[in-house]
PDB file of C-alpha atoms and ligand atoms in Angstrom:
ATOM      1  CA  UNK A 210      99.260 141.020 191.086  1.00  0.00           C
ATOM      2  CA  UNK A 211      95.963 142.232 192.645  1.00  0.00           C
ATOM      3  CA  UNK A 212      93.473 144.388 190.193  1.00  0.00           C
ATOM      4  CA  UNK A 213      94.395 147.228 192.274  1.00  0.00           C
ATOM      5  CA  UNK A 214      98.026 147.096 192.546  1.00  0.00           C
ATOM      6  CA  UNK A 215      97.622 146.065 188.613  1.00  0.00           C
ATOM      7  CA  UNK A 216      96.122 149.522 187.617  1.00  0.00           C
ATOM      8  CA  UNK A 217      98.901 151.428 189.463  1.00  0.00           C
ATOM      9  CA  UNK A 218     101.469 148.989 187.450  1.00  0.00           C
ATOM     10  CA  UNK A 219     100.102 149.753 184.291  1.00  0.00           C
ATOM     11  CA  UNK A 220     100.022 153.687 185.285  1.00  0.00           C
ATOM     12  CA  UNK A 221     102.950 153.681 186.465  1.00  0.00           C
ATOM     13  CA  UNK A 222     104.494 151.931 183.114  1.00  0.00           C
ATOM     14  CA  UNK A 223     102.507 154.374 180.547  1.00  0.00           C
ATOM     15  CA  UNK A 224     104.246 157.379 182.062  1.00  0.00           C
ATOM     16  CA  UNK A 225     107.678 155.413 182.230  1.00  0.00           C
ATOM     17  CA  UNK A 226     107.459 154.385 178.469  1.00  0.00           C
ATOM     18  CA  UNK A 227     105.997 157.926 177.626  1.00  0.00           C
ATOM     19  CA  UNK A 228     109.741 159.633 179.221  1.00  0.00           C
ATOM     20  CA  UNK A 229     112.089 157.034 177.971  1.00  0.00           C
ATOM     21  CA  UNK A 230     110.191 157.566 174.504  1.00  0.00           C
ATOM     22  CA  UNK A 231     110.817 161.494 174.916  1.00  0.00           C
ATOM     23  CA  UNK A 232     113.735 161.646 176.049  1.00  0.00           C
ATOM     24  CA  UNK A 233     115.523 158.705 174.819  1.00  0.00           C
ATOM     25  CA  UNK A 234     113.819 157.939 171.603  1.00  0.00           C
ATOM     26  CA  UNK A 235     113.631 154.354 173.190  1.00  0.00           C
ATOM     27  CA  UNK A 236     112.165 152.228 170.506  1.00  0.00           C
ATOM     28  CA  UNK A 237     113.342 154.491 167.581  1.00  0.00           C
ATOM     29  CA  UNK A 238     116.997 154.338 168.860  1.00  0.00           C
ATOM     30  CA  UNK A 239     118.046 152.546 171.524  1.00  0.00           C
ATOM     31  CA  UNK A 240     116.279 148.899 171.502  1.00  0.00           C
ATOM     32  CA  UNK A 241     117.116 149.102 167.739  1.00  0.00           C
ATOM     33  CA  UNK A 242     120.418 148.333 168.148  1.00  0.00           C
ATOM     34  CA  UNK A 243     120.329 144.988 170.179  1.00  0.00           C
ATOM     35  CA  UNK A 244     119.937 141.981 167.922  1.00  0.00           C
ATOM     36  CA  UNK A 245     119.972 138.290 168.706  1.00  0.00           C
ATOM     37  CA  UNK A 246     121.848 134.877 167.046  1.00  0.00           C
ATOM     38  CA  UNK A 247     117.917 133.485 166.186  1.00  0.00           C
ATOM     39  CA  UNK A 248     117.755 132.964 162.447  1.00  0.00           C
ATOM     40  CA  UNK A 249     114.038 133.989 161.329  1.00  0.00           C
ATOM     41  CA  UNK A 250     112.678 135.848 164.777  1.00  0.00           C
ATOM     42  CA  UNK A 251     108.564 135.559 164.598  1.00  0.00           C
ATOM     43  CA  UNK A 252     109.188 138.320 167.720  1.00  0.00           C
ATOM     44  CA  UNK A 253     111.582 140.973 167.267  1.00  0.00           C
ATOM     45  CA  UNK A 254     114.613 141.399 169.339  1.00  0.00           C
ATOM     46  CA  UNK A 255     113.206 144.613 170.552  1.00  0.00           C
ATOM     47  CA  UNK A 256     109.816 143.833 171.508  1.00  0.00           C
ATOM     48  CA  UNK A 257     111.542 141.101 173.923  1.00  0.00           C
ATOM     49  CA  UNK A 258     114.390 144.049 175.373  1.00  0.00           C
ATOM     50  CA  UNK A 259     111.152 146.210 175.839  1.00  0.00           C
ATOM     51  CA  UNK A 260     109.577 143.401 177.675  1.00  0.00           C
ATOM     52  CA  UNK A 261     112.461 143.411 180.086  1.00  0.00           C
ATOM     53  CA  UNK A 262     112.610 146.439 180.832  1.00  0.00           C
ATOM     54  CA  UNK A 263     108.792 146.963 181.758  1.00  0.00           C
ATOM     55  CA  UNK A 264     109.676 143.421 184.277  1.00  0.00           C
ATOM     56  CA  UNK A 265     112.317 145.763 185.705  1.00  0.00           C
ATOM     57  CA  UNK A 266     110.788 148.626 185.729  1.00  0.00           C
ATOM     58  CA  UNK A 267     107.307 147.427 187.681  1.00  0.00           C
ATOM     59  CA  UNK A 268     109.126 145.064 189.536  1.00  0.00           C
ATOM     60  CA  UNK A 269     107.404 142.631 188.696  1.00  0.00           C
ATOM     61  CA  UNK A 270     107.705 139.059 190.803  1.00  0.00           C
ATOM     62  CA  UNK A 271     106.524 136.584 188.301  1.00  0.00           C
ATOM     63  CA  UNK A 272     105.278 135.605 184.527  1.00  0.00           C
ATOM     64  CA  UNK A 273     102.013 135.830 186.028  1.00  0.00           C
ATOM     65  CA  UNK A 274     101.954 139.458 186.898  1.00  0.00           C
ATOM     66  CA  UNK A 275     103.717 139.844 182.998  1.00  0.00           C
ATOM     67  CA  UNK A 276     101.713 138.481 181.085  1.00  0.00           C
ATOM     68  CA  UNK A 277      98.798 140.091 182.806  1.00  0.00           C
ATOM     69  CA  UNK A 278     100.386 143.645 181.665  1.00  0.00           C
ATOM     70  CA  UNK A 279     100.907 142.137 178.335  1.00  0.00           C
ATOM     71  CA  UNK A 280      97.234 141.889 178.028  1.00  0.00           C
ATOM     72  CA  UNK A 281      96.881 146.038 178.322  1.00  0.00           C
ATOM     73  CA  UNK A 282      95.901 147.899 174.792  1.00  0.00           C
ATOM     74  CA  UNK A 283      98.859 150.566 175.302  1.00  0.00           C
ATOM     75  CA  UNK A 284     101.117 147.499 175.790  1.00  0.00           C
ATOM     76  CA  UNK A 285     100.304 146.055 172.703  1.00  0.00           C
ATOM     77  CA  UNK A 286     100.458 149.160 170.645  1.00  0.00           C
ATOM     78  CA  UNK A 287     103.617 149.659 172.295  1.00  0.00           C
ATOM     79  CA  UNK A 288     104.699 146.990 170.837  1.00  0.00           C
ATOM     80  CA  UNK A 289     103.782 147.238 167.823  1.00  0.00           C
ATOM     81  CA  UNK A 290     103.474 142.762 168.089  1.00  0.00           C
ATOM     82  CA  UNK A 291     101.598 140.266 169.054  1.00  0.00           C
ATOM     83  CA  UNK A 292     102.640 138.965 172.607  1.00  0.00           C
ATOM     84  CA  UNK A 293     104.116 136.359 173.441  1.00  0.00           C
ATOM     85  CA  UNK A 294     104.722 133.659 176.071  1.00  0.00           C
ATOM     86  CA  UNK A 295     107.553 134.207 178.734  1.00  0.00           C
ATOM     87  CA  UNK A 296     109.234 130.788 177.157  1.00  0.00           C
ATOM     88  CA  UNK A 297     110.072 133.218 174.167  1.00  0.00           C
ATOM     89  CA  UNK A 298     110.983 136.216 176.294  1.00  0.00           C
ATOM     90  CA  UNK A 299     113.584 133.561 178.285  1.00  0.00           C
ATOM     91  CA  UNK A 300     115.078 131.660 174.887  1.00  0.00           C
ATOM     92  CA  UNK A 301     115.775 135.487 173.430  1.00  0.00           C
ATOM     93  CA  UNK A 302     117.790 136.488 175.931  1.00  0.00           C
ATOM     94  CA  UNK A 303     120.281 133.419 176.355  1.00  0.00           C
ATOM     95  CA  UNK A 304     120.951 134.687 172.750  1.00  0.00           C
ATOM     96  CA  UNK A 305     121.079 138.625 173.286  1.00  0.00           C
ATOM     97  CA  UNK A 306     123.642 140.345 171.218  1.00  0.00           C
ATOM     98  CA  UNK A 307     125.305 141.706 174.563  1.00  0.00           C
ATOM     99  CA  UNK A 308     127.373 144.372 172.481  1.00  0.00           C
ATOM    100  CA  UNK A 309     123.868 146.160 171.243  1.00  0.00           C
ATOM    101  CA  UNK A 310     122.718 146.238 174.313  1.00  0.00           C
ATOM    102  CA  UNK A 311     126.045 148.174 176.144  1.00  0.00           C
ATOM    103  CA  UNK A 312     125.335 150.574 173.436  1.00  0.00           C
ATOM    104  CA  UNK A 313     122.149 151.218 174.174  1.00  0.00           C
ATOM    105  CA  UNK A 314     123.548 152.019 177.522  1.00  0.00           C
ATOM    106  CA  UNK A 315     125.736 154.003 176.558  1.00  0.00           C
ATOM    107  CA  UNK A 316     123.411 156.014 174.300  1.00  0.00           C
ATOM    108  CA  UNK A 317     121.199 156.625 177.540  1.00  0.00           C
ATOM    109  CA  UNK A 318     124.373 157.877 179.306  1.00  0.00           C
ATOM    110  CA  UNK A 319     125.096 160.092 176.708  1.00  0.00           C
ATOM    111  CA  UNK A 320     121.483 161.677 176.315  1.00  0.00           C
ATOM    112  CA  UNK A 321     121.620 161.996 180.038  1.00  0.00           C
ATOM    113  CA  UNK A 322     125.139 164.240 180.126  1.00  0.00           C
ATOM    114  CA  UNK A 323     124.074 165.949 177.615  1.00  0.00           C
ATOM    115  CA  UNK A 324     120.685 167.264 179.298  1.00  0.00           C
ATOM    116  CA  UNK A 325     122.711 167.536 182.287  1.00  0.00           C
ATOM    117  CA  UNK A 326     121.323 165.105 184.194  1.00  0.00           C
ATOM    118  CA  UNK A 327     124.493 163.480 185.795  1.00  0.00           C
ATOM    119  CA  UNK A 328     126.082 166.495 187.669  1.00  0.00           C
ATOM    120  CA  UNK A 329     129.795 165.295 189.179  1.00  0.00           C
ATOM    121  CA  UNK A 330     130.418 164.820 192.857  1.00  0.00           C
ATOM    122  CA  UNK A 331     132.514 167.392 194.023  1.00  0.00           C
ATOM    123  CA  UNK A 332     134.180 167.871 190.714  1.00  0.00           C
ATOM    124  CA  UNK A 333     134.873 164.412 190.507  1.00  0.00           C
ATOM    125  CA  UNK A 334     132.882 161.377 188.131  1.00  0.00           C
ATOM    126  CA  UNK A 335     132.440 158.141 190.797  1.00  0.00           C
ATOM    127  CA  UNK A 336     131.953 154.917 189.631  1.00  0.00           C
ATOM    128  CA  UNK A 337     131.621 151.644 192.238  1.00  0.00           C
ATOM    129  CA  UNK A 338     133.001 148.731 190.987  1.00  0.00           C
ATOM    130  CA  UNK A 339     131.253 145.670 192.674  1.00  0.00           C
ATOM    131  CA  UNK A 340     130.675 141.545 192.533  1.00  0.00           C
ATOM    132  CA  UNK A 341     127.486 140.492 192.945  1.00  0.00           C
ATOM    133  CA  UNK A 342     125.955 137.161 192.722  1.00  0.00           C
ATOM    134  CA  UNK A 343     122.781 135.983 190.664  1.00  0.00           C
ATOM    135  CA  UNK A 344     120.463 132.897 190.600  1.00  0.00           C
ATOM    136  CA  UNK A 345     122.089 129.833 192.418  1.00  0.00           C
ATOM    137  CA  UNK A 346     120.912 126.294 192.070  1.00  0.00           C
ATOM    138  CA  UNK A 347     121.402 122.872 192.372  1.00  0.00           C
ATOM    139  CA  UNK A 348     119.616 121.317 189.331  1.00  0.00           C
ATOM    140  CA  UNK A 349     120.054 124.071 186.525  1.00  0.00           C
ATOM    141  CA  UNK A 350     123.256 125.306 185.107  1.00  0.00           C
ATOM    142  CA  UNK A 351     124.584 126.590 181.813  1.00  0.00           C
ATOM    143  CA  UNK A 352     128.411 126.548 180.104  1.00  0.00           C
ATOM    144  CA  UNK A 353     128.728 130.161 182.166  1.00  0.00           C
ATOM    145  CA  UNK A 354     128.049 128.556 185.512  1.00  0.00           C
ATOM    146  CA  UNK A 355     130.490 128.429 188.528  1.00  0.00           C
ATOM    147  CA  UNK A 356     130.101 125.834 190.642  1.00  0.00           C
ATOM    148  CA  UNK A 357     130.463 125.214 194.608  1.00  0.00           C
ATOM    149  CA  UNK A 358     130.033 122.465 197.020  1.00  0.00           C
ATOM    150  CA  UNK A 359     127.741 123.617 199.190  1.00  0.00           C
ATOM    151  CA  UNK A 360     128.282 121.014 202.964  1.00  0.00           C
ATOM    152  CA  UNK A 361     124.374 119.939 203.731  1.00  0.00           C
ATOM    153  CA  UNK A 362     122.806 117.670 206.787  1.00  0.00           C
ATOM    154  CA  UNK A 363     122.043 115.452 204.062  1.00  0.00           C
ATOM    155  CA  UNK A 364     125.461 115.227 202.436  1.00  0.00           C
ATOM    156  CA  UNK A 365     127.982 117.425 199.908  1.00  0.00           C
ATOM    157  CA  UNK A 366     125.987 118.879 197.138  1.00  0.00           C
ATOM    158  CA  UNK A 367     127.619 120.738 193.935  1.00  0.00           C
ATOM    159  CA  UNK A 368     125.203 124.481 193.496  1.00  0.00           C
ATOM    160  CA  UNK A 369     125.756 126.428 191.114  1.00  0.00           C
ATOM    161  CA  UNK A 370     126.152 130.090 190.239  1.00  0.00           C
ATOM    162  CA  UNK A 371     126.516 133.194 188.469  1.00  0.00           C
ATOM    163  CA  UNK A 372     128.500 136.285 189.640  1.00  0.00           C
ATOM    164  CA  UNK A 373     129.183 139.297 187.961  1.00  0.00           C
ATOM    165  CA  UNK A 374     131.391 142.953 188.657  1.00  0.00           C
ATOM    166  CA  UNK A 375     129.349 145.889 187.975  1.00  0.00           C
ATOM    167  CA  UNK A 376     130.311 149.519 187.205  1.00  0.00           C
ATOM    168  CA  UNK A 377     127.589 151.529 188.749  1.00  0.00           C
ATOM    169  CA  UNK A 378     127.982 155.737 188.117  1.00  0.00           C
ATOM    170  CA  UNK A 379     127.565 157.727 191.194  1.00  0.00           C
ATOM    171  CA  UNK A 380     126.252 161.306 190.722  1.00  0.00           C
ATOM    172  CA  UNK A 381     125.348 164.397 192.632  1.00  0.00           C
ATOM    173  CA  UNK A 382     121.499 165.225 193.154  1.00  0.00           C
ATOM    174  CA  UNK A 383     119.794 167.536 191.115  1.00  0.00           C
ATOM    175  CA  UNK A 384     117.984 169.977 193.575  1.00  0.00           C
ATOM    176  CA  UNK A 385     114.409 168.665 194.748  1.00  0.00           C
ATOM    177  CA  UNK A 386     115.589 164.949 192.789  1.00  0.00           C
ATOM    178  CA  UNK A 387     117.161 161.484 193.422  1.00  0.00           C
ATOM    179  CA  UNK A 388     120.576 161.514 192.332  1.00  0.00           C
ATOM    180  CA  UNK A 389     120.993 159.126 189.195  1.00  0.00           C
ATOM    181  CA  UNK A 390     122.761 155.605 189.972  1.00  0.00           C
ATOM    182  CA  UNK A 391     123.657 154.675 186.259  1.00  0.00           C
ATOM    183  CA  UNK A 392     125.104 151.134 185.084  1.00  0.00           C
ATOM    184  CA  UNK A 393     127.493 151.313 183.138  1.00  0.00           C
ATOM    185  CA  UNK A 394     128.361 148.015 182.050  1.00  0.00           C
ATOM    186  CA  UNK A 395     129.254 144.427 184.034  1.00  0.00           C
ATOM    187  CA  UNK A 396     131.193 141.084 183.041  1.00  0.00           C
ATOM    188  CA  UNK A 397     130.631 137.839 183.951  1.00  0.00           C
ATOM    189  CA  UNK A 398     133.206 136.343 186.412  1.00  0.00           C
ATOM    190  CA  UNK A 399     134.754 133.257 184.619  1.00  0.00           C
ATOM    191  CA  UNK A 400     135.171 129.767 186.073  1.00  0.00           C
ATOM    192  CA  UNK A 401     138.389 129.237 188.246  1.00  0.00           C
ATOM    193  CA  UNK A 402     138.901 133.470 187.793  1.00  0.00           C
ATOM    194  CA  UNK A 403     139.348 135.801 191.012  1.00  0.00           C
ATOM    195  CA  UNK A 404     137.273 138.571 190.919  1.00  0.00           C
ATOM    196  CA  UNK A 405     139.822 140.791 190.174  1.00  0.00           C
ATOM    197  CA  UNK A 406     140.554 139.642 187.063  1.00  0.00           C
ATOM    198  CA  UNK A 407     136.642 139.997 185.630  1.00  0.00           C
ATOM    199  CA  UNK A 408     136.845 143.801 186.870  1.00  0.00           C
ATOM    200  CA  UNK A 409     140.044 144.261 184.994  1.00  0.00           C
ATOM    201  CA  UNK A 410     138.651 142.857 181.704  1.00  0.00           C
ATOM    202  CA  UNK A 411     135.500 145.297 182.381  1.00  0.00           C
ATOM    203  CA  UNK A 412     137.355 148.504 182.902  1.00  0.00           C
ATOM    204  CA  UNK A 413     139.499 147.339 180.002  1.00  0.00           C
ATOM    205  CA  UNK A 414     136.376 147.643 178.124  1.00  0.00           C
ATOM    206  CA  UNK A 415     134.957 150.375 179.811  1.00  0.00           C
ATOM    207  CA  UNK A 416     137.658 152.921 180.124  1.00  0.00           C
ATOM    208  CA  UNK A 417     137.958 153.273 176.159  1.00  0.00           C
ATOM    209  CA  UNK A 418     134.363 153.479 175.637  1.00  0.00           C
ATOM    210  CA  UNK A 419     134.086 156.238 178.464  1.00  0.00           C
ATOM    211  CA  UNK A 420     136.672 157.694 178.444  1.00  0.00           C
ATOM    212  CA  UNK A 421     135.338 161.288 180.396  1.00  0.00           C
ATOM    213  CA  UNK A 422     132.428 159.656 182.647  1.00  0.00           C
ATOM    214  CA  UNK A 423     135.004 159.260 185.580  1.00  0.00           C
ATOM    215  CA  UNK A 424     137.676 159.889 187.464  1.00  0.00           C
ATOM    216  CA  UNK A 425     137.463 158.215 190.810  1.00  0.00           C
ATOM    217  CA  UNK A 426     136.793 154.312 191.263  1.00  0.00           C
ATOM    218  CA  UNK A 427     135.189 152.823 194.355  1.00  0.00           C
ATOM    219  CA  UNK A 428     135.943 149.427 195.450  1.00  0.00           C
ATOM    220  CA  UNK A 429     136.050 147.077 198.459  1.00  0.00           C
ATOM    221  CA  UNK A 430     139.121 145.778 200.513  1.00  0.00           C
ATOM    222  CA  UNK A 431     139.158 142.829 197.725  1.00  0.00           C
ATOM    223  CA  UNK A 432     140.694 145.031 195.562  1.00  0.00           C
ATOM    224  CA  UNK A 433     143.602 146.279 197.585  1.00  0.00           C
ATOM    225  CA  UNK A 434     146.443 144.530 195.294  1.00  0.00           C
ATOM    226  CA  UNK A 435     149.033 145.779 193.203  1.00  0.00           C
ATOM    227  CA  UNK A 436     147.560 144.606 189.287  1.00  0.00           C
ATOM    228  CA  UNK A 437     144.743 146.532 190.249  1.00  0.00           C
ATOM    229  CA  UNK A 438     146.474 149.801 191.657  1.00  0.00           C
ATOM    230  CA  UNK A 439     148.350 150.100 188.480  1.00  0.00           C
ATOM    231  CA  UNK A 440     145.869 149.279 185.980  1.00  0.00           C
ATOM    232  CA  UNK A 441     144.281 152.261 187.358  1.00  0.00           C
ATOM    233  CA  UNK A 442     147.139 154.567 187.700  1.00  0.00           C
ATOM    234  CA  UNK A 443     147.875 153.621 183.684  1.00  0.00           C
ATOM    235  CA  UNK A 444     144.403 154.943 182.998  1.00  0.00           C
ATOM    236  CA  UNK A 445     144.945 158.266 185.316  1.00  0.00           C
ATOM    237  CA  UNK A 446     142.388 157.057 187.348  1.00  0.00           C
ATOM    238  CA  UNK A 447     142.032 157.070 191.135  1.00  0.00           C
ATOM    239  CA  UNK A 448     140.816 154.203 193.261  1.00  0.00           C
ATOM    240  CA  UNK A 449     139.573 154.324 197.339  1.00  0.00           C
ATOM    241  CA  UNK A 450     138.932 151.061 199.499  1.00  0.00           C
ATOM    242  CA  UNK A 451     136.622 150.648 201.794  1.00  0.00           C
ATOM    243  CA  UNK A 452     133.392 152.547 200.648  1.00  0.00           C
ATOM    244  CA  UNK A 453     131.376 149.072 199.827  1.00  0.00           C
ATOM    245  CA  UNK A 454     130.234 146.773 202.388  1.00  0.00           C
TER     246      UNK A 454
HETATM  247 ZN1   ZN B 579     124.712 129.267 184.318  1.00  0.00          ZN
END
């Protein structure tokens, strides 16, 4: 990260925190709520979710360009810690309380119908339901990994991988804005499971939880198969193919 580009970063962040603080009451109510399996935390649970979210939100590319933001006053009184390295903001988060954290999400979805923020399309809530795939390798893996053999010059090698189904909410624009793409929630896709089944087990989860945020379910050609057809029609919800690439 260049001085230049860094000073845009940070301005860019202060008026980021500043609305999700307004809005959302982020640190009073939202990052509250997510907790972690450490036994005596030195850094709290929400000072690392915090952390996150600033990486996401500036985009940032690496640790470097992190920890150089961590080094900003309005950072640190943000805060309300002492920093610390991106080894601790890693360990935290391979022991995230992942129910804390849907709530938070779901706390943000509320504040946002409620300010009328995520106008229906058409009369109709949209969701997408998607897999997507996340950090392969060959040398690292966890107990959540999958696992391919990937057919090289230099032989068969094992890689492996994460993949996940998303539930993204589709809305109408507000005039003169973006319209809001909200997640709602995702599941990890199981060893030896077909996608199917992981996006089952999410809506299973998410219908209850949202019961009202929609009506209408987007999905690939993947999904054209009976189980998945009639879990939906159970739930009075519609489904059409072909809208994802
Ligand atoms: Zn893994």
């Amino acid at each position: 990260m260049e001085t230049t580009s860094g000073k845009e970063t940070i301005t860019v962040l202060r008026r980021l925190i500043a609305y999700a603080e307004k809005i959302f009451q982020l640190s009073k109510d939202i990052v509250t709520q997510v907790s972690d399996r450490r036994e005596k935390p030195r850094i709290s649970t929400a000072a690392v979710v915090k952390s996150s979210l600033v990486l996401f939100w500036a985009r940032l590319g690496s640790i470097n360009a992190w920890e150089q933001v961590g080094r900003a006053h309005f950072w640190k009184r943000w805060l309300e810690e002492p920093t610390f390295s991106a080894d601790t903001l890693g360990r935290v988060h391979a022991v995230l309380d992942a129910h804390g954290l849907r709530q938070g999400i779901h706390d943000v979805y509320e504040r946002l119908k409620r300010n009328k923020a995520l106008p229906d399309i058409y009369g109709l809530g949209v969701v997408v339901l998607d897999g997507h795939e996340s950090h392969a390798s060959y040398l690292r893996h966890c107990s959540g990994c999958l696992q391919r053999t990937i057919h090289t010059a230099g032989g068969d090698r094992i890689q492996f991988y994460h993949r996940q189904v998303t539930l993204m909410l589709l809305t109408a624009a507000l005039s003169g804005r973006a319209a809001v793409r909200l997640l709602l929630d995702h599941e990890p896709q199981r060893p030896g499971e077909e996608e199917v089944e992981t996006a089952l087990r999410l809506l299973a989860r998410v219908i209850p939880a949202y019961p009202r945020a929609f009506d209408l379910v987007l999905a690939d050609a993947l999904y054209a198969e009976a189980p998945f057809f009639n879990f939906l029609l159970a739930h009075g919800k519609t489904r059409s193919g072909g809208a994802q690439g």
